[in-house]
Coordinates of C-alpha atoms (C1' of nucleotides) in Angstrom, one line a residue:
Chain A
M1 CA 65.9 -97.9 67.3
E2 CA 65.2 -98.2 63.6
K3 CA 66.9 -95.9 61.3
T4 CA 65.8 -97.2 57.9
E5 CA 62.0 -96.3 58.5
D6 CA 60.6 -94.0 61.0
A7 CA 56.9 -93.5 62.0
R8 CA 56.1 -90.7 59.5
T9 CA 57.2 -92.8 56.6
W10 CA 55.9 -96.1 57.6
R11 CA 52.4 -96.9 56.6
N12 CA 50.7 -100.0 58.3
P13 CA 47.3 -101.0 56.5
L14 CA 46.6 -103.5 59.1
E15 CA 46.0 -101.1 61.9
D16 CA 42.3 -100.8 61.0
F17 CA 41.6 -104.5 60.8
L18 CA 39.6 -106.1 63.4
G19 CA 41.3 -109.5 63.0
Y20 CA 44.8 -108.0 63.2
Q21 CA 44.2 -105.9 66.3
L22 CA 42.4 -109.0 67.7
R23 CA 45.2 -111.2 67.3
R24 CA 47.8 -108.6 68.5
A25 CA 45.9 -108.0 71.7
S26 CA 45.2 -111.7 72.3
T27 CA 48.9 -112.2 72.3
V28 CA 49.7 -109.4 74.5
M29 CA 47.2 -110.7 77.3
M30 CA 48.2 -114.2 76.5
A31 CA 52.0 -113.4 77.1
H32 CA 51.2 -111.5 80.5
L33 CA 49.0 -114.4 81.8
A34 CA 51.9 -117.0 80.6
A35 CA 54.3 -114.8 82.6
T36 CA 52.0 -114.7 85.8
L37 CA 51.2 -118.3 85.7
G38 CA 54.8 -119.2 85.2
D39 CA 55.5 -118.1 88.7
I40 CA 53.6 -121.4 89.8
G41 CA 54.8 -123.6 86.9
L42 CA 51.7 -123.7 85.1
R43 CA 50.7 -122.8 81.5
P44 CA 47.4 -120.9 80.6
T45 CA 45.8 -124.1 79.3
E46 CA 46.8 -126.2 82.3
A47 CA 45.3 -123.5 84.7
S48 CA 42.1 -123.4 82.7
V49 CA 41.8 -127.1 82.8
L50 CA 42.2 -126.8 86.8
M51 CA 39.5 -124.4 87.2
L52 CA 37.1 -126.2 85.0
I53 CA 37.6 -129.5 86.6
D54 CA 37.3 -127.8 90.2
E55 CA 33.8 -126.4 89.0
N56 CA 32.8 -129.5 87.2
S57 CA 34.1 -132.4 89.4
G58 CA 33.5 -135.7 87.6
C59 CA 33.7 -134.4 84.1
T60 CA 35.6 -136.1 81.3
Q61 CA 38.7 -135.3 79.1
S62 CA 36.3 -134.9 76.3
D63 CA 34.0 -132.6 78.1
L64 CA 37.0 -130.3 78.8
G65 CA 38.2 -130.5 75.2
R66 CA 34.7 -129.5 74.0
A67 CA 34.6 -126.7 76.4
L68 CA 37.9 -125.3 75.7
G69 CA 38.1 -126.1 71.8
I70 CA 41.0 -128.6 72.3
K71 CA 40.8 -131.8 70.1
R72 CA 40.5 -135.4 72.2
A73 CA 44.1 -136.1 71.0
N74 CA 45.7 -133.1 72.4
M75 CA 44.1 -133.4 75.7
V76 CA 46.1 -136.6 76.4
P77 CA 49.5 -135.1 76.9
L78 CA 47.8 -132.1 78.8
M79 CA 46.1 -134.3 81.3
A80 CA 49.2 -136.8 81.6
R81 CA 51.2 -133.6 82.8
L82 CA 48.6 -132.6 85.5
G83 CA 48.4 -136.4 86.4
Q84 CA 52.1 -136.9 86.9
R85 CA 52.2 -133.9 89.2
D86 CA 49.5 -135.0 91.3
L87 CA 47.2 -132.3 90.7
V88 CA 44.2 -134.2 89.0
E89 CA 42.7 -137.8 89.6
R90 CA 40.9 -140.1 87.2
A91 CA 38.4 -142.7 88.4
P92 CA 36.9 -145.0 86.0
V93 CA 33.4 -144.6 85.3
D94 CA 32.3 -146.2 82.0
G95 CA 35.5 -148.6 81.3
R96 CA 35.9 -145.9 78.7
S97 CA 35.7 -142.7 80.3
H98 CA 37.2 -141.6 83.5
A99 CA 35.8 -138.9 86.0
L100 CA 38.2 -136.1 86.8
S101 CA 38.8 -134.5 90.0
L102 CA 41.2 -132.3 91.7
T103 CA 43.5 -133.8 94.3
P104 CA 44.4 -131.9 97.6
A105 CA 47.3 -130.7 95.8
G106 CA 45.2 -129.8 93.0
K107 CA 42.7 -127.8 95.2
L108 CA 45.6 -126.0 96.6
A109 CA 46.9 -125.1 93.2
V110 CA 43.5 -123.9 91.7
R111 CA 43.3 -121.3 94.6
E112 CA 46.7 -119.8 93.6
V113 CA 45.5 -119.8 89.9
R114 CA 42.3 -118.0 90.9
R115 CA 44.5 -115.4 92.7
K116 CA 46.8 -114.9 89.9
I117 CA 44.2 -114.9 87.3
S118 CA 42.2 -112.3 89.1
A119 CA 45.2 -109.9 89.3
H120 CA 45.9 -110.5 85.7
E121 CA 42.3 -109.7 84.7
E122 CA 41.9 -106.7 87.0
L123 CA 45.0 -105.2 85.2
F124 CA 43.4 -105.3 82.0
Q125 CA 39.9 -104.7 82.8
S126 CA 40.5 -101.9 84.7
M127 CA 41.3 -100.1 81.5
F128 CA 37.6 -99.8 81.0
D129 CA 34.6 -98.5 82.9
V130 CA 31.8 -101.0 83.5
E131 CA 29.8 -100.3 80.2
G132 CA 33.0 -100.6 78.1
R133 CA 34.0 -103.9 80.0
G134 CA 30.4 -105.2 79.2
F135 CA 30.3 -104.1 75.6
L136 CA 33.7 -105.6 75.2
L137 CA 33.0 -109.1 76.5
E138 CA 29.7 -109.1 74.6
A139 CA 31.3 -108.2 71.4
L140 CA 34.0 -111.0 71.6
R141 CA 31.3 -113.4 72.5
S142 CA 29.3 -112.8 69.4
I143 CA 32.4 -112.9 67.2
R144 CA 33.1 -116.2 69.0
A145 CA 29.6 -117.3 68.0
N146 CA 30.9 -117.6 64.4
E147 CA 32.8 -120.4 65.3
D148 CA 33.0 -123.5 62.7
A149 CA 31.9 -125.9 65.5
G150 CA 33.6 -128.6 63.6
E151 CA 34.1 -131.6 65.9
D152 CA 37.1 -134.0 65.2
Chain B
M1 CA 25.9 -134.6 71.0
E2 CA 27.2 -134.9 74.5
K3 CA 25.5 -136.8 77.0
T4 CA 27.8 -136.8 80.0
E5 CA 27.2 -133.1 80.8
D6 CA 24.4 -130.8 79.4
A7 CA 24.3 -126.9 79.3
R8 CA 22.5 -126.8 82.5
T9 CA 25.0 -128.7 84.6
W10 CA 28.1 -127.4 83.1
R11 CA 29.9 -124.5 84.6
N12 CA 32.5 -122.5 82.8
P13 CA 34.2 -119.8 84.9
L14 CA 36.3 -118.7 82.1
E15 CA 33.6 -117.0 80.2
D16 CA 33.7 -113.7 82.0
F17 CA 37.4 -113.4 81.3
L18 CA 38.5 -110.8 78.7
G19 CA 41.7 -112.8 78.1
Y20 CA 39.7 -116.0 77.5
Q21 CA 37.2 -114.3 75.3
L22 CA 39.9 -112.4 73.3
R23 CA 41.9 -115.6 72.8
R24 CA 38.7 -117.5 71.6
A25 CA 37.5 -114.7 69.2
S26 CA 40.9 -114.4 67.8
T27 CA 41.1 -118.0 67.0
V28 CA 37.7 -117.6 65.1
M29 CA 38.7 -114.9 63.1
M30 CA 42.0 -116.2 62.3
A31 CA 40.8 -119.5 61.2
H32 CA 38.0 -117.8 59.0
L33 CA 40.9 -115.6 57.3
A34 CA 43.2 -118.6 57.0
A35 CA 40.4 -120.4 55.1
T36 CA 39.6 -117.3 53.2
L37 CA 43.3 -116.9 52.1
G38 CA 43.6 -120.6 51.6
D39 CA 41.9 -120.2 48.4
I40 CA 44.8 -118.3 46.8
G41 CA 47.4 -120.4 48.7
L42 CA 48.7 -117.8 51.0
R43 CA 48.7 -117.7 55.0
P44 CA 47.5 -114.7 57.0
T45 CA 51.3 -113.8 57.8
E46 CA 52.1 -114.1 54.3
A47 CA 49.3 -111.9 53.0
S48 CA 50.3 -109.3 55.9
V49 CA 53.6 -109.1 54.6
L50 CA 52.7 -108.6 50.9
M51 CA 50.4 -105.7 51.9
L52 CA 53.1 -104.2 54.1
I53 CA 55.9 -104.2 51.3
D54 CA 53.3 -103.1 48.8
E55 CA 52.8 -100.0 51.0
N56 CA 56.2 -99.5 52.1
S57 CA 58.1 -100.6 49.2
G58 CA 62.0 -100.6 50.0
C59 CA 61.8 -101.8 53.5
T60 CA 63.7 -104.5 55.1
Q61 CA 62.9 -107.7 56.5
S62 CA 63.7 -106.3 60.0
D63 CA 61.2 -103.4 59.3
L64 CA 58.6 -105.9 58.7
G65 CA 59.3 -108.0 61.8
R66 CA 59.3 -105.1 64.1
A67 CA 56.0 -104.1 62.5
L68 CA 54.3 -107.6 63.0
G69 CA 56.0 -108.6 66.1
I70 CA 57.9 -111.3 64.4
K71 CA 61.5 -112.1 65.3
R72 CA 64.3 -111.7 62.7
A73 CA 65.0 -115.3 62.7
N74 CA 61.6 -116.4 62.0
M75 CA 61.3 -113.8 59.0
V76 CA 64.0 -115.9 57.1
P77 CA 61.7 -118.9 56.0
L78 CA 58.8 -116.8 55.5
M79 CA 60.6 -114.6 53.0
A80 CA 62.0 -117.5 51.4
R81 CA 58.8 -118.8 50.6
L82 CA 57.7 -115.5 49.1
G83 CA 60.8 -115.0 47.3
Q84 CA 60.7 -118.7 45.7
R85 CA 57.1 -117.9 44.4
D86 CA 58.2 -114.9 42.8
L87 CA 56.0 -112.6 44.9
V88 CA 58.8 -110.5 46.4
E89 CA 62.1 -109.1 45.1
R90 CA 65.1 -108.2 47.3
A91 CA 67.6 -105.5 45.9
P92 CA 70.8 -105.1 48.1
V93 CA 71.1 -101.7 49.7
D94 CA 73.6 -101.8 52.4
G95 CA 75.7 -105.0 51.8
R96 CA 73.8 -106.4 54.9
S97 CA 70.2 -105.2 54.1
H98 CA 68.0 -105.6 51.1
A99 CA 65.3 -103.4 49.9
L100 CA 62.0 -105.6 49.3
S101 CA 59.6 -105.0 46.6
L102 CA 56.7 -106.7 44.9
T103 CA 57.3 -108.5 41.7
P104 CA 54.4 -108.1 39.0
A105 CA 53.1 -111.5 40.1
G106 CA 53.1 -110.0 43.8
K107 CA 51.4 -106.9 42.8
L108 CA 48.7 -109.1 41.3
A109 CA 48.4 -111.4 44.4
V110 CA 48.4 -108.6 46.8
R111 CA 45.1 -107.0 44.9
E112 CA 43.5 -110.4 45.3
V113 CA 44.6 -110.4 48.8
R114 CA 43.0 -107.1 49.6
R115 CA 39.7 -108.4 47.9
K116 CA 39.8 -111.5 50.2
I117 CA 40.6 -109.6 53.4
S118 CA 38.0 -106.8 52.8
A119 CA 35.1 -109.3 52.6
H120 CA 36.5 -111.2 55.6
E121 CA 36.8 -107.8 57.5
E122 CA 33.2 -106.8 56.4
L123 CA 31.7 -110.1 57.7
F124 CA 32.8 -109.4 61.1
Q125 CA 32.7 -105.7 61.3
S126 CA 29.1 -105.7 60.2
M127 CA 28.1 -107.3 63.4
F128 CA 28.7 -103.9 64.9
D129 CA 27.4 -100.4 64.2
V130 CA 29.9 -97.6 63.6
E131 CA 30.3 -96.4 67.3
G132 CA 30.8 -100.1 68.3
R133 CA 33.5 -100.7 65.6
G134 CA 35.3 -97.7 67.0
F135 CA 35.1 -98.4 70.4
L136 CA 36.2 -102.2 69.5
L137 CA 39.4 -101.1 67.8
E138 CA 40.3 -98.6 70.3
A139 CA 39.9 -100.9 73.2
L140 CA 42.2 -103.5 71.4
R141 CA 44.6 -101.0 70.6
S142 CA 44.8 -99.8 74.3
I143 CA 45.2 -103.4 75.3
R144 CA 47.9 -104.0 72.9
A145 CA 49.6 -100.9 74.0
N146 CA 50.7 -103.1 77.2
E147 CA 53.0 -105.1 75.0
D148 CA 56.4 -106.0 76.6
A149 CA 58.3 -104.4 73.6
G150 CA 61.1 -106.8 74.1
E151 CA 63.5 -106.8 71.1
D152 CA 65.4 -110.1 70.4
Chain C
dT1 C1' 79.1 -101.8 69.3
dA2 C1' 75.0 -102.2 67.3
dT3 C1' 72.5 -104.1 63.2
dT4 C1' 71.2 -107.3 59.2
dG5 C1' 70.5 -111.5 57.9
dT6 C1' 71.2 -116.1 58.8
dT7 C1' 71.6 -121.3 60.8
dA8 C1' 70.2 -124.5 63.9
dT9 C1' 67.4 -125.8 67.1
dA10 C1' 63.6 -126.5 70.5
dC11 C1' 59.2 -126.0 72.3
dT12 C1' 54.1 -125.0 72.3
dC13 C1' 49.7 -125.5 69.9
dT14 C1' 47.1 -127.3 66.6
dA15 C1' 45.4 -131.0 63.0
dT16 C1' 44.8 -135.7 61.1
dA17 C1' 44.4 -140.4 60.8
dA18 C1' 44.1 -144.8 62.8
dC19 C1' 43.7 -147.9 66.4
dT20 C1' 41.3 -150.1 70.9
dA21 C1' 37.6 -150.9 73.7
dT22 C1' 33.5 -149.9 75.2
dA23 C1' 28.2 -148.2 74.9
Chain D
dT1 C1' 27.3 -146.9 64.9
dA2 C1' 29.0 -143.6 67.8
dT3 C1' 31.9 -142.3 71.8
dA4 C1' 36.4 -142.2 74.9
dG5 C1' 40.9 -142.3 75.4
dT6 C1' 45.0 -143.2 72.9
dT7 C1' 49.1 -143.2 69.7
dA8 C1' 51.8 -141.5 66.2
dT9 C1' 52.9 -137.6 63.1
dA10 C1' 52.9 -133.4 60.8
dG11 C1' 52.4 -128.6 60.4
dA12 C1' 52.5 -123.9 62.2
dG13 C1' 54.3 -120.2 65.2
dT14 C1' 57.4 -118.7 68.3
dA15 C1' 61.8 -118.7 71.0
dT16 C1' 67.1 -118.7 72.2
dA17 C1' 71.9 -118.6 71.0
dA18 C1' 75.4 -118.1 67.9
dC19 C1' 77.8 -116.6 63.7
dA20 C1' 79.4 -113.6 59.7
dA21 C1' 79.4 -109.4 57.4
dT22 C1' 78.6 -104.7 57.6
dA23 C1' 77.8 -99.9 59.6

DNA sequence: TATTGTTATACTCTATAACTATA
DNA sequence: TATAGTTATAGAGTATAACAATA
């Protein structure tokens, strides 16, 4: 425990900031998700990519990057890891782009991912009632709408 | 614009996840805050530390780290930067700990920080009415309450 | 023994610039 | 010209382990 400053003395002016609470809450959920997915050797971003490919078979790396807000350059090592682990396949389409799809192992993995994430989401969403959940998601979406939308 | 996949075809199953929306919304606000504070050459974390020291003069690096969820080891370069720019002073207390306080330049800087952050917060909080703001902050605090609380 | 500050180190995520080859 | 994928590189943030001085 801390002796220098106790709760009565300590003043934290950041507590009423939306940005601060947003960042701290996001960190908490991301840490829990990372721990959950760590059991099956996947990071949150990798799991997201698997789910997106599963629902959008034939999409490209750039499509994924745009959907997740990840730059083209940073998609490369990400996809390389998923390829090396035989979770994702790439078939040439253009000569410059590749159609992505899940391998059988990838299909198996994404089912585990869905189970893990569902439990993770349920844990946090169950803290609110239906209207609360709805308002919360809508509020976060409207904050997100202020994105810079800056491409590369 | 993207030719490969349009909005009608593309399916994003992450859109209903609280953790996903939380992370994306947090990124948007942090980016805006970083741009805002960039005008005065400060990062969000540095600005937070200045505000905390201002309201808790005499606190230690460890106190700040605990309040902000930053590890002792990572406080060192952070405080070194603020010290080199003559924004923060350290006076020996223990022989092992130092009491932190703002220099005159630091006091001046923190006023600018408060102005910048107020405008930034106002921009986003004005998207909601009073009850909405209250519910949102309370919801984020309750999510935060699930923190691991793991010290070093 | 526990705590403060520190060093060194590594890993993740993100950002920019530049190159290729295709369209 | 614009796009897809790539390479290389740099900057943040965060994590662990270990150490010295002090309480």
